[in-house]
mmCIF file of the N, C-alpha and C atoms, coordinates in Angstrom:
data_MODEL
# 
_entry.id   MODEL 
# 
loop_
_atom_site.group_PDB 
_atom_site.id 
_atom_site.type_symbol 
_atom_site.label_atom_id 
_atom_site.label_alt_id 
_atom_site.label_comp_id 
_atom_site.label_asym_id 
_atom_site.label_entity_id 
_atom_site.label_seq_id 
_atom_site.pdbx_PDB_ins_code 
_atom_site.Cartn_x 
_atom_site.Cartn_y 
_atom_site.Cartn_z 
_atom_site.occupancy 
_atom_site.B_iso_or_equiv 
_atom_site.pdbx_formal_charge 
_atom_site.auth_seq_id 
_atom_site.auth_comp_id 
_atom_site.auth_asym_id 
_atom_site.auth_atom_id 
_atom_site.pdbx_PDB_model_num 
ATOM 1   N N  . UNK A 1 1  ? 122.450 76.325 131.939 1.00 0.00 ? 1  UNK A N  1 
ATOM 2   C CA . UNK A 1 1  ? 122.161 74.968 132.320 1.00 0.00 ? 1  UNK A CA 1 
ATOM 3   C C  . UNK A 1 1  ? 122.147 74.107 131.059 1.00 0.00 ? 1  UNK A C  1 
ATOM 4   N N  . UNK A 1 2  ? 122.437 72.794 131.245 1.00 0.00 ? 2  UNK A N  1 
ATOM 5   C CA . UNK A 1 2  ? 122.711 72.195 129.911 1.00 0.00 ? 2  UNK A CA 1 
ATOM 6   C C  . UNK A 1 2  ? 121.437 71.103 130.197 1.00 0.00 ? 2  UNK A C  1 
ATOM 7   N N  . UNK A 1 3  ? 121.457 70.461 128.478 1.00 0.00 ? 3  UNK A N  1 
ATOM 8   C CA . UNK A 1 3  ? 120.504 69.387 128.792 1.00 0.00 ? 3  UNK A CA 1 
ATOM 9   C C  . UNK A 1 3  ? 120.442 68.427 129.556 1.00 0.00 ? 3  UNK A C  1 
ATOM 10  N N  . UNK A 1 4  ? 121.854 67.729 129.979 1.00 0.00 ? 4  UNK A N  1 
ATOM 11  C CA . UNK A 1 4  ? 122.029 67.057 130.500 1.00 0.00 ? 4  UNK A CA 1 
ATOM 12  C C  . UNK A 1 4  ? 121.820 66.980 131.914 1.00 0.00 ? 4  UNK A C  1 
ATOM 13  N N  . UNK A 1 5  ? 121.731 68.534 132.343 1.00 0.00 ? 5  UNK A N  1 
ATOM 14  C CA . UNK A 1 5  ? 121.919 68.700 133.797 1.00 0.00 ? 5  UNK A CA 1 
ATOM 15  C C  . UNK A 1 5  ? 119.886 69.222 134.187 1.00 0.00 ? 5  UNK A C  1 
ATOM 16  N N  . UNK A 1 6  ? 119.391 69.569 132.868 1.00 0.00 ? 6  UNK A N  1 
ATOM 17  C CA . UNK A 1 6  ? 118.194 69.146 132.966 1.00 0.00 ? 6  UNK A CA 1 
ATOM 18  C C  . UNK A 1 6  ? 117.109 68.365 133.243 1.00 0.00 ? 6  UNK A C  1 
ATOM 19  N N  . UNK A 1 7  ? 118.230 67.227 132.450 1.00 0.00 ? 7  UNK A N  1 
ATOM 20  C CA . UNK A 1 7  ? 117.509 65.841 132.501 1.00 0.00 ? 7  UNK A CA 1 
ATOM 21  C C  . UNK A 1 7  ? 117.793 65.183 133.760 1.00 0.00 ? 7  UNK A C  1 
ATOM 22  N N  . UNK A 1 8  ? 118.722 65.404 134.550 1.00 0.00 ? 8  UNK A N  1 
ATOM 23  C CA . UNK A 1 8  ? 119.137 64.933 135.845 1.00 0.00 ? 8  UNK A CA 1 
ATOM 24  C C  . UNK A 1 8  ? 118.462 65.678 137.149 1.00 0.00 ? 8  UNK A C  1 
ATOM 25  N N  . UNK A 1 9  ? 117.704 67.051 136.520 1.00 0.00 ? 9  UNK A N  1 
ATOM 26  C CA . UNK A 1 9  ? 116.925 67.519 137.330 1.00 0.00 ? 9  UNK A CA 1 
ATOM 27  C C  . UNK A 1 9  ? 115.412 66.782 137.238 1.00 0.00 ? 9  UNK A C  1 
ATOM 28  N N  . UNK A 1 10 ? 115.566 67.153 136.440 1.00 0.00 ? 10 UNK A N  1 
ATOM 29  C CA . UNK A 1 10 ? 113.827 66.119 135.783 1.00 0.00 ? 10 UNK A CA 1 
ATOM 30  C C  . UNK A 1 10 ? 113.621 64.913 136.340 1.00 0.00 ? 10 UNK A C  1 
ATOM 31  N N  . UNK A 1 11 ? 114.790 63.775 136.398 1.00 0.00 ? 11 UNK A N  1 
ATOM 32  C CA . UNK A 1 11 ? 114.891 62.659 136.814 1.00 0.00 ? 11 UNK A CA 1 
ATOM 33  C C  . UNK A 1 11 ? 114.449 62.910 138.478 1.00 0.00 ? 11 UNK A C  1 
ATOM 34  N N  . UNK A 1 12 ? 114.712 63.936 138.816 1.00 0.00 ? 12 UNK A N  1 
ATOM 35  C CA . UNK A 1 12 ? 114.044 64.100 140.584 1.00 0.00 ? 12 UNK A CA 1 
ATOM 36  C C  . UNK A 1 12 ? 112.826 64.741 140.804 1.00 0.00 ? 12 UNK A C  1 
ATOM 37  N N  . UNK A 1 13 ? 112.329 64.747 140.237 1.00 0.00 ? 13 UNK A N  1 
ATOM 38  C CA . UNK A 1 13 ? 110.968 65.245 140.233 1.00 0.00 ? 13 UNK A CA 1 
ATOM 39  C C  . UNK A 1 13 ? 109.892 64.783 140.560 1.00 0.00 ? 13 UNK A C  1 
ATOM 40  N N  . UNK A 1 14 ? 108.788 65.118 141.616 1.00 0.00 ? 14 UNK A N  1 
ATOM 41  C CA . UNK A 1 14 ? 107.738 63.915 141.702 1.00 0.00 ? 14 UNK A CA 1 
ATOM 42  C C  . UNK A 1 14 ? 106.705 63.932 140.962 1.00 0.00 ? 14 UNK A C  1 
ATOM 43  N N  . UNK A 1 15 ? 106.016 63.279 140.721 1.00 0.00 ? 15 UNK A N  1 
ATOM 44  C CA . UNK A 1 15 ? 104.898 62.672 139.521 1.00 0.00 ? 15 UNK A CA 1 
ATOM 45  C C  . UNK A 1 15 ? 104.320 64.260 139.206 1.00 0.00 ? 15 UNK A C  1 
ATOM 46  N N  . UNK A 1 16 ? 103.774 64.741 140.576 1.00 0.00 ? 16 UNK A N  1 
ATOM 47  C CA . UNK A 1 16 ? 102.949 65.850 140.184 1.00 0.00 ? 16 UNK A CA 1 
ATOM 48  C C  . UNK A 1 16 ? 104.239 67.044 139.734 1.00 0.00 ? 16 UNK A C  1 
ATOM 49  N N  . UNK A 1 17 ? 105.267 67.233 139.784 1.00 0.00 ? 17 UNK A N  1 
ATOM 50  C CA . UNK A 1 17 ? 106.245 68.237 139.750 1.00 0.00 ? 17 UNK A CA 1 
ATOM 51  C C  . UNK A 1 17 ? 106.517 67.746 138.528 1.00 0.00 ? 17 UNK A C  1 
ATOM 52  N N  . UNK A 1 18 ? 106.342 66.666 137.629 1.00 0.00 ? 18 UNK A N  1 
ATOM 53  C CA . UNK A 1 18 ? 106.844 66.323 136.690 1.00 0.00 ? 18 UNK A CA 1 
ATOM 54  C C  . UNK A 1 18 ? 105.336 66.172 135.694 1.00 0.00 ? 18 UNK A C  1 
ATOM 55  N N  . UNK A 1 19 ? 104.363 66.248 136.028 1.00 0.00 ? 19 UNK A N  1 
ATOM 56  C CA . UNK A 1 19 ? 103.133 66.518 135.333 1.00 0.00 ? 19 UNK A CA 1 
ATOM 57  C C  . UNK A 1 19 ? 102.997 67.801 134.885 1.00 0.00 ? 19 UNK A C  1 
ATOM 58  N N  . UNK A 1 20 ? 103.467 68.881 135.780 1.00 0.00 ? 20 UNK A N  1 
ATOM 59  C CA . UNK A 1 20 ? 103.241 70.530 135.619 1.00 0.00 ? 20 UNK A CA 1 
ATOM 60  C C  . UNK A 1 20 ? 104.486 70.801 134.889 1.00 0.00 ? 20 UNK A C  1 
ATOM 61  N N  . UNK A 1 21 ? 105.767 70.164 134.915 1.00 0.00 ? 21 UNK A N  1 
ATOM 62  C CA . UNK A 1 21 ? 106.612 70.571 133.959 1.00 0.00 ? 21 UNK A CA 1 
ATOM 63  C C  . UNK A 1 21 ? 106.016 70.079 132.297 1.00 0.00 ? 21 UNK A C  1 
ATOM 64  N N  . UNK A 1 22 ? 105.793 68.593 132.162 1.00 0.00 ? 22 UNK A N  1 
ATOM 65  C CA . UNK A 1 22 ? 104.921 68.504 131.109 1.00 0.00 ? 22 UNK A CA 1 
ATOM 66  C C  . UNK A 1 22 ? 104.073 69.204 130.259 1.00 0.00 ? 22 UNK A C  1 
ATOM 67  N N  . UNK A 1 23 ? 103.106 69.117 131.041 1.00 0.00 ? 23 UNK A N  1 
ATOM 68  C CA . UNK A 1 23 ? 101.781 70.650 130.786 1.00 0.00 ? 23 UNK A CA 1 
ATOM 69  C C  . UNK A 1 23 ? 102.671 71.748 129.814 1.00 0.00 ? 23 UNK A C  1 
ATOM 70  N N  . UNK A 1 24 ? 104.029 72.237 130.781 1.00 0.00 ? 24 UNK A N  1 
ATOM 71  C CA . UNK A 1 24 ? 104.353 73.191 130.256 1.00 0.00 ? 24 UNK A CA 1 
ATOM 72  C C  . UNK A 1 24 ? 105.099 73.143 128.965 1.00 0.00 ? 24 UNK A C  1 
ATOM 73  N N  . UNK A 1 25 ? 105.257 72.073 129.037 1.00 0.00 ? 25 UNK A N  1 
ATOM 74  C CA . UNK A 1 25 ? 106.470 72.131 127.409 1.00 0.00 ? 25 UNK A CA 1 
ATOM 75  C C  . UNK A 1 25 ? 105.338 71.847 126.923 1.00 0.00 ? 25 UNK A C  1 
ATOM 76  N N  . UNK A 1 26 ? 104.369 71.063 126.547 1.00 0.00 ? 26 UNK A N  1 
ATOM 77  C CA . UNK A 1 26 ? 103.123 70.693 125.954 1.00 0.00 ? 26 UNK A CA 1 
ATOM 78  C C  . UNK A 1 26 ? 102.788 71.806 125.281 1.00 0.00 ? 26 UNK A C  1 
ATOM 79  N N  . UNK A 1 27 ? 102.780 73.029 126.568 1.00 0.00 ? 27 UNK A N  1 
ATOM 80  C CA . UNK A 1 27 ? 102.244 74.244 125.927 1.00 0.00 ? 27 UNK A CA 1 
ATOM 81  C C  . UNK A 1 27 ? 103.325 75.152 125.054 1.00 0.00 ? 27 UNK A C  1 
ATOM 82  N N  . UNK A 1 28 ? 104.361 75.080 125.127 1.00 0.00 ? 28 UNK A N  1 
ATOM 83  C CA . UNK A 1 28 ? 105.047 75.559 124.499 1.00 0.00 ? 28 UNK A CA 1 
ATOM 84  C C  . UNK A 1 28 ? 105.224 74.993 122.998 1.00 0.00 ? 28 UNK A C  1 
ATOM 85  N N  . UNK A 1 29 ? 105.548 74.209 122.760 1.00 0.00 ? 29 UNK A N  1 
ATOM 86  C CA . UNK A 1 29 ? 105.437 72.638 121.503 1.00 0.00 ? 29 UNK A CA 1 
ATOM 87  C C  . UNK A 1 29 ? 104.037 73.211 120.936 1.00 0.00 ? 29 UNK A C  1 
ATOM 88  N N  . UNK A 1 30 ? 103.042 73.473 121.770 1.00 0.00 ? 30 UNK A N  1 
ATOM 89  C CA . UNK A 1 30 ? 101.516 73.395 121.031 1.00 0.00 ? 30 UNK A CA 1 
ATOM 90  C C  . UNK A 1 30 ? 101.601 75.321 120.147 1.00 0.00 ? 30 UNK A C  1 
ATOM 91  N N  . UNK A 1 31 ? 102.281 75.868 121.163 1.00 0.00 ? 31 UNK A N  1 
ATOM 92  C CA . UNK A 1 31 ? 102.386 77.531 120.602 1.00 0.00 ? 31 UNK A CA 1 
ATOM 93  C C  . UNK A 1 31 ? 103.449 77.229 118.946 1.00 0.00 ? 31 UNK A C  1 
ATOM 94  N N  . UNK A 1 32 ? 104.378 76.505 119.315 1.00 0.00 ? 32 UNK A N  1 
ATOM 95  C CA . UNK A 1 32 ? 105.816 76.718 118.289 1.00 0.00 ? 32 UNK A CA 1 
ATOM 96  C C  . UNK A 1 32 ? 104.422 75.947 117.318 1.00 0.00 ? 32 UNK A C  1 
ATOM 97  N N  . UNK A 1 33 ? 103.908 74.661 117.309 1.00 0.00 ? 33 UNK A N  1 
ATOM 98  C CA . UNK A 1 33 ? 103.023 74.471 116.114 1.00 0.00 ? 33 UNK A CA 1 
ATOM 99  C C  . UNK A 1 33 ? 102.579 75.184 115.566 1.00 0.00 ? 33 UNK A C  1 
ATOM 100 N N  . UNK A 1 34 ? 101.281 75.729 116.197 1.00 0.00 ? 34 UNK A N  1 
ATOM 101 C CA . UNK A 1 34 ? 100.868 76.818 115.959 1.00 0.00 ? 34 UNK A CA 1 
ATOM 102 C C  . UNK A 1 34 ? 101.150 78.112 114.748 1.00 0.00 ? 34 UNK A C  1 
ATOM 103 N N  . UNK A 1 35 ? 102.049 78.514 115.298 1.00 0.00 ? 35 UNK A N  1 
ATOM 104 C CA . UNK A 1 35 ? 102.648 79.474 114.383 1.00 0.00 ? 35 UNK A CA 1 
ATOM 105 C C  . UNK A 1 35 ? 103.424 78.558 113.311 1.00 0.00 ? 35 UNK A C  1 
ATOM 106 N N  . UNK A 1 36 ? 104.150 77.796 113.327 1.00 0.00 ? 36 UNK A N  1 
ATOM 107 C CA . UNK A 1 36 ? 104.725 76.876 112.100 1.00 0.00 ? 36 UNK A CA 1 
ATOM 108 C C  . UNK A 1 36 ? 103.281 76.922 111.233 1.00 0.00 ? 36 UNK A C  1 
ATOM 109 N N  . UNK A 1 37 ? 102.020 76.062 111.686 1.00 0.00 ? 37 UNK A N  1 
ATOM 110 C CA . UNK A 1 37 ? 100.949 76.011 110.425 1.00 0.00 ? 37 UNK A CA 1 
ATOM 111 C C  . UNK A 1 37 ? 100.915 77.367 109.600 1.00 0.00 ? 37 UNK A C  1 
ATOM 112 N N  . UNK A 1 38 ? 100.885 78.821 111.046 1.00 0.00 ? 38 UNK A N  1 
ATOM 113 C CA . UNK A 1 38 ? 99.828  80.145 110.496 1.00 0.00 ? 38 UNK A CA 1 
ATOM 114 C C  . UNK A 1 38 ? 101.068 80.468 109.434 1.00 0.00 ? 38 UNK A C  1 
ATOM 115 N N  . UNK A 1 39 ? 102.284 80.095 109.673 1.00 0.00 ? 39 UNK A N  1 
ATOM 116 C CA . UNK A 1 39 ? 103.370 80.435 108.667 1.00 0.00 ? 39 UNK A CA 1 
ATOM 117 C C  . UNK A 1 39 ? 103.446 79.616 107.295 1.00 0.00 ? 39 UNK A C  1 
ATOM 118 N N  . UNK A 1 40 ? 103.085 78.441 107.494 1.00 0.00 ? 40 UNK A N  1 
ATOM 119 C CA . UNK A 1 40 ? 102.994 77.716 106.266 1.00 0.00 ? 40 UNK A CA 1 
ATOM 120 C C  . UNK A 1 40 ? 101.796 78.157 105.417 1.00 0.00 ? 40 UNK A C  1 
ATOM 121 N N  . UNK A 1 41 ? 100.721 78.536 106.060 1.00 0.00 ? 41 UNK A N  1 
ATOM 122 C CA . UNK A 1 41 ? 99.354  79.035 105.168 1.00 0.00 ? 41 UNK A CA 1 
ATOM 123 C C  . UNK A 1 41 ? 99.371  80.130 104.781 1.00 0.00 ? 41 UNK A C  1 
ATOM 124 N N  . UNK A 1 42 ? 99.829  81.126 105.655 1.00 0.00 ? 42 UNK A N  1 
ATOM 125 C CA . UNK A 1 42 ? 100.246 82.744 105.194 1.00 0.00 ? 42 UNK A CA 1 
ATOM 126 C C  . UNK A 1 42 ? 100.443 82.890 103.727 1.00 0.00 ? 42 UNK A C  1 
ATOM 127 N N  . UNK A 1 43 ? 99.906  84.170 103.559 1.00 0.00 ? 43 UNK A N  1 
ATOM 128 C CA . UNK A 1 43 ? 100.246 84.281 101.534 1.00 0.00 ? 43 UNK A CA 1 
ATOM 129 C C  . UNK A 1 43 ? 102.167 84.579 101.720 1.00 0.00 ? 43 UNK A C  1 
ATOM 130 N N  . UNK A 1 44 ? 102.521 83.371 100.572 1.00 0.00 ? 44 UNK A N  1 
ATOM 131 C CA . UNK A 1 44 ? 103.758 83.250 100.587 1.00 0.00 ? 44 UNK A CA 1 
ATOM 132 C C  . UNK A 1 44 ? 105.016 82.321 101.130 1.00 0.00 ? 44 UNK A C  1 
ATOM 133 N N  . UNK A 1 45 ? 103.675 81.275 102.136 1.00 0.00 ? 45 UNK A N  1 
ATOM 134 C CA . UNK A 1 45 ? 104.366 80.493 102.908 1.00 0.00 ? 45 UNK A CA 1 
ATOM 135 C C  . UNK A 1 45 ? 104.430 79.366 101.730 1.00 0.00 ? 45 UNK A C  1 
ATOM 136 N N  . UNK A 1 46 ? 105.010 78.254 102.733 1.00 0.00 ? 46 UNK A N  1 
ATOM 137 C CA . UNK A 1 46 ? 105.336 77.240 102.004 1.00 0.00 ? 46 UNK A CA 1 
ATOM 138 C C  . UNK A 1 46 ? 104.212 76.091 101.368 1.00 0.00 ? 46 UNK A C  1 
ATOM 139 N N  . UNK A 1 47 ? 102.678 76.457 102.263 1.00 0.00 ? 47 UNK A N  1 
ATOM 140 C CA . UNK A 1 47 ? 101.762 75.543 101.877 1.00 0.00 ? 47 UNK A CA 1 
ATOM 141 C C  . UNK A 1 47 ? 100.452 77.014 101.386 1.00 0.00 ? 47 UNK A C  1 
ATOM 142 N N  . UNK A 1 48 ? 100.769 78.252 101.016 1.00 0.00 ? 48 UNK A N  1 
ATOM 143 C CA . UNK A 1 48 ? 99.985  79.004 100.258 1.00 0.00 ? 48 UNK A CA 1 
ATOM 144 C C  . UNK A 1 48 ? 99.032  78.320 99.432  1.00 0.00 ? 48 UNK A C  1 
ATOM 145 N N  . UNK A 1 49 ? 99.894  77.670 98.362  1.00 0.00 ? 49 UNK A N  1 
ATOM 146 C CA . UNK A 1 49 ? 99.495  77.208 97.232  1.00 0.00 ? 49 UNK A CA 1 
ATOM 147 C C  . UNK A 1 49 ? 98.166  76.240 97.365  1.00 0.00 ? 49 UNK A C  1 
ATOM 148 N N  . UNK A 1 50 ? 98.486  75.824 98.240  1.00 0.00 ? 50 UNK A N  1 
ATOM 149 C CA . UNK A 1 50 ? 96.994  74.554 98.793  1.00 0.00 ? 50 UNK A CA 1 
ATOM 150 C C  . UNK A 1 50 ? 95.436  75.465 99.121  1.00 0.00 ? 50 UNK A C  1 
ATOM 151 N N  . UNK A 1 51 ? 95.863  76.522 99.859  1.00 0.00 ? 51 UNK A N  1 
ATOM 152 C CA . UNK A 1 51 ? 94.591  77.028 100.117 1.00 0.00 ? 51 UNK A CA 1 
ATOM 153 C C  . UNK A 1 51 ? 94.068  78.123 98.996  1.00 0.00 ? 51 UNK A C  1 
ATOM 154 N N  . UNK A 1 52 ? 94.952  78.113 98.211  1.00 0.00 ? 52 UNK A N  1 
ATOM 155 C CA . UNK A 1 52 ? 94.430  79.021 96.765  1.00 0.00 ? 52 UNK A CA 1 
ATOM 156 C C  . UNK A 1 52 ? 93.650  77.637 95.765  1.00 0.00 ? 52 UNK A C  1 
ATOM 157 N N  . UNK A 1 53 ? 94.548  76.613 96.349  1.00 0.00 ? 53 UNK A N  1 
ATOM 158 C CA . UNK A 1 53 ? 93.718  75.535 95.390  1.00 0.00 ? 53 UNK A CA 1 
ATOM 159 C C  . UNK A 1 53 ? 92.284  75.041 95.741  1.00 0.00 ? 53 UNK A C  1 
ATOM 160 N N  . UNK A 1 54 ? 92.539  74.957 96.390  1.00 0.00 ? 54 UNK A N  1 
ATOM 161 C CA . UNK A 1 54 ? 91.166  74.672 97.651  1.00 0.00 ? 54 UNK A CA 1 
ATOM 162 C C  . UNK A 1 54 ? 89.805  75.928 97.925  1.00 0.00 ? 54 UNK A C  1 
ATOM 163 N N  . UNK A 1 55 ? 90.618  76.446 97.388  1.00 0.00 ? 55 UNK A N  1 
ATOM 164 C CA . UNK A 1 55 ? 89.244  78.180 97.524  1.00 0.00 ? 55 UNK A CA 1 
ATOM 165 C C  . UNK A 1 55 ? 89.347  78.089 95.888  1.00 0.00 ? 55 UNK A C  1 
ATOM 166 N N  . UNK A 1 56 ? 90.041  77.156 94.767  1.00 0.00 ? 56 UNK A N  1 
ATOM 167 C CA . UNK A 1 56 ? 89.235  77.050 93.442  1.00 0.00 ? 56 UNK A CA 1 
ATOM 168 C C  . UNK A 1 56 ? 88.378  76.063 93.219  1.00 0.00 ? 56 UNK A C  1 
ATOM 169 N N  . UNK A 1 57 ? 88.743  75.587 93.940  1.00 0.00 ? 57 UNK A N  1 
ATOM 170 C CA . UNK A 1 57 ? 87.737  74.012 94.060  1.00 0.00 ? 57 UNK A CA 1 
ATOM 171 C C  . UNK A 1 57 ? 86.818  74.272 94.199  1.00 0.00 ? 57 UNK A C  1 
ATOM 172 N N  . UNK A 1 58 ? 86.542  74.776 95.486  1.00 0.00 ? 58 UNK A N  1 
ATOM 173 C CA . UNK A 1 58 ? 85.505  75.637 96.266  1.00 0.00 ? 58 UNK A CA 1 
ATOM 174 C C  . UNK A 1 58 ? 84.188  76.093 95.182  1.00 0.00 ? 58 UNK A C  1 
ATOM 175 N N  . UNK A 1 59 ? 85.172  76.892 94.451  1.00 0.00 ? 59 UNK A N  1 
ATOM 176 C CA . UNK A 1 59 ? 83.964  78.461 93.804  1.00 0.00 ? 59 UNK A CA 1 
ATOM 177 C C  . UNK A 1 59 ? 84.271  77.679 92.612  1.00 0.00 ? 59 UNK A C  1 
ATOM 178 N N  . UNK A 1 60 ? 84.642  76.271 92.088  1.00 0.00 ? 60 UNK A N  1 
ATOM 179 C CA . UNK A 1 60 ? 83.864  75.942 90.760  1.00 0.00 ? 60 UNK A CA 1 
ATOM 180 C C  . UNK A 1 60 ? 83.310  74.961 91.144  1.00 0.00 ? 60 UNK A C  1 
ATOM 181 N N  . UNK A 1 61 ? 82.486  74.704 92.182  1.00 0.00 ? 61 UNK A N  1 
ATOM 182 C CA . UNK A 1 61 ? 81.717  73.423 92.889  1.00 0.00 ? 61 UNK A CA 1 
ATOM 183 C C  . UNK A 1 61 ? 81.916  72.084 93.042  1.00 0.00 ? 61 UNK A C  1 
ATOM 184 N N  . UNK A 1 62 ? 83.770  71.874 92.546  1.00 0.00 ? 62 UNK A N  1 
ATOM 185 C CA . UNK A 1 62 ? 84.441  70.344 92.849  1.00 0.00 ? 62 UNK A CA 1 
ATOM 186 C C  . UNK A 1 62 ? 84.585  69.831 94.204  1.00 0.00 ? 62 UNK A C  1 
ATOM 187 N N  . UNK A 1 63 ? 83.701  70.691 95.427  1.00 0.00 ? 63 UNK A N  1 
ATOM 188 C CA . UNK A 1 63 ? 83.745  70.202 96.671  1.00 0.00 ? 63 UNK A CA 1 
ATOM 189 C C  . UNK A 1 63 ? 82.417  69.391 97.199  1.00 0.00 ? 63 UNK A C  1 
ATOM 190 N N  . UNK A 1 64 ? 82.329  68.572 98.048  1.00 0.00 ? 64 UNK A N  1 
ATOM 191 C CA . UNK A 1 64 ? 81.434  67.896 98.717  1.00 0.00 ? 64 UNK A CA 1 
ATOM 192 C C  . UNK A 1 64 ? 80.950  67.716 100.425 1.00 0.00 ? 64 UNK A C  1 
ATOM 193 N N  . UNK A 1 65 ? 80.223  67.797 100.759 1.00 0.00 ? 65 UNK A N  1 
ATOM 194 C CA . UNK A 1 65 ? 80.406  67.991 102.115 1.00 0.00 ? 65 UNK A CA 1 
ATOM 195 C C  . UNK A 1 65 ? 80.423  66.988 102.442 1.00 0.00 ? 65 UNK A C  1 
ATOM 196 N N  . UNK A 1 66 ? 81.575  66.823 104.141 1.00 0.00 ? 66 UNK A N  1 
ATOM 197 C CA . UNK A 1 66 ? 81.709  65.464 104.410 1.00 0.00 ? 66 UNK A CA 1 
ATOM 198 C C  . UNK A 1 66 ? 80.208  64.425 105.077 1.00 0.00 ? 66 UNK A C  1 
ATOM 199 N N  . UNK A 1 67 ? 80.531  63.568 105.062 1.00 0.00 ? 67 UNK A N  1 
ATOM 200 C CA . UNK A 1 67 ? 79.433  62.782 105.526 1.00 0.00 ? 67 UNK A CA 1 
ATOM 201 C C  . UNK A 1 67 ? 79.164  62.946 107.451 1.00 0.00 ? 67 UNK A C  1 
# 
């Protein structure tokens, strides 16, 4: 099935048939995030470096708690 013939299905859909398809990509979009962050923080990912900086901050007492 193509997008196009997706979107022409979608286009017939009623509010509530088109709320529960929502929901569902919502949830899918919210999973693919998900794992994008746990992959960027992972030792080795692309944002590693931040939480090694942030756990030095930490343990030489340059942190503050928020208000």
């Amino acid at each position: 099935m193509s997008v196009t013939e997706i979107k022409e299905a979608v286009g017939k859909l009623s509010s509530v048939e088109l709320a529960e398809v929502s929901a569902y990509i919502a949830k899918i979009e919210a999973k693919e995030w998900d794992a994008q962050i746990d992959a960027d923080f992972a030792p080795g990912g692309r944002l590693a470096s931040v939480i090694e900086e942030v756990k030095a901050d930490y343990k030489a007492g340059r942190t503050r708690d928020l208000p």
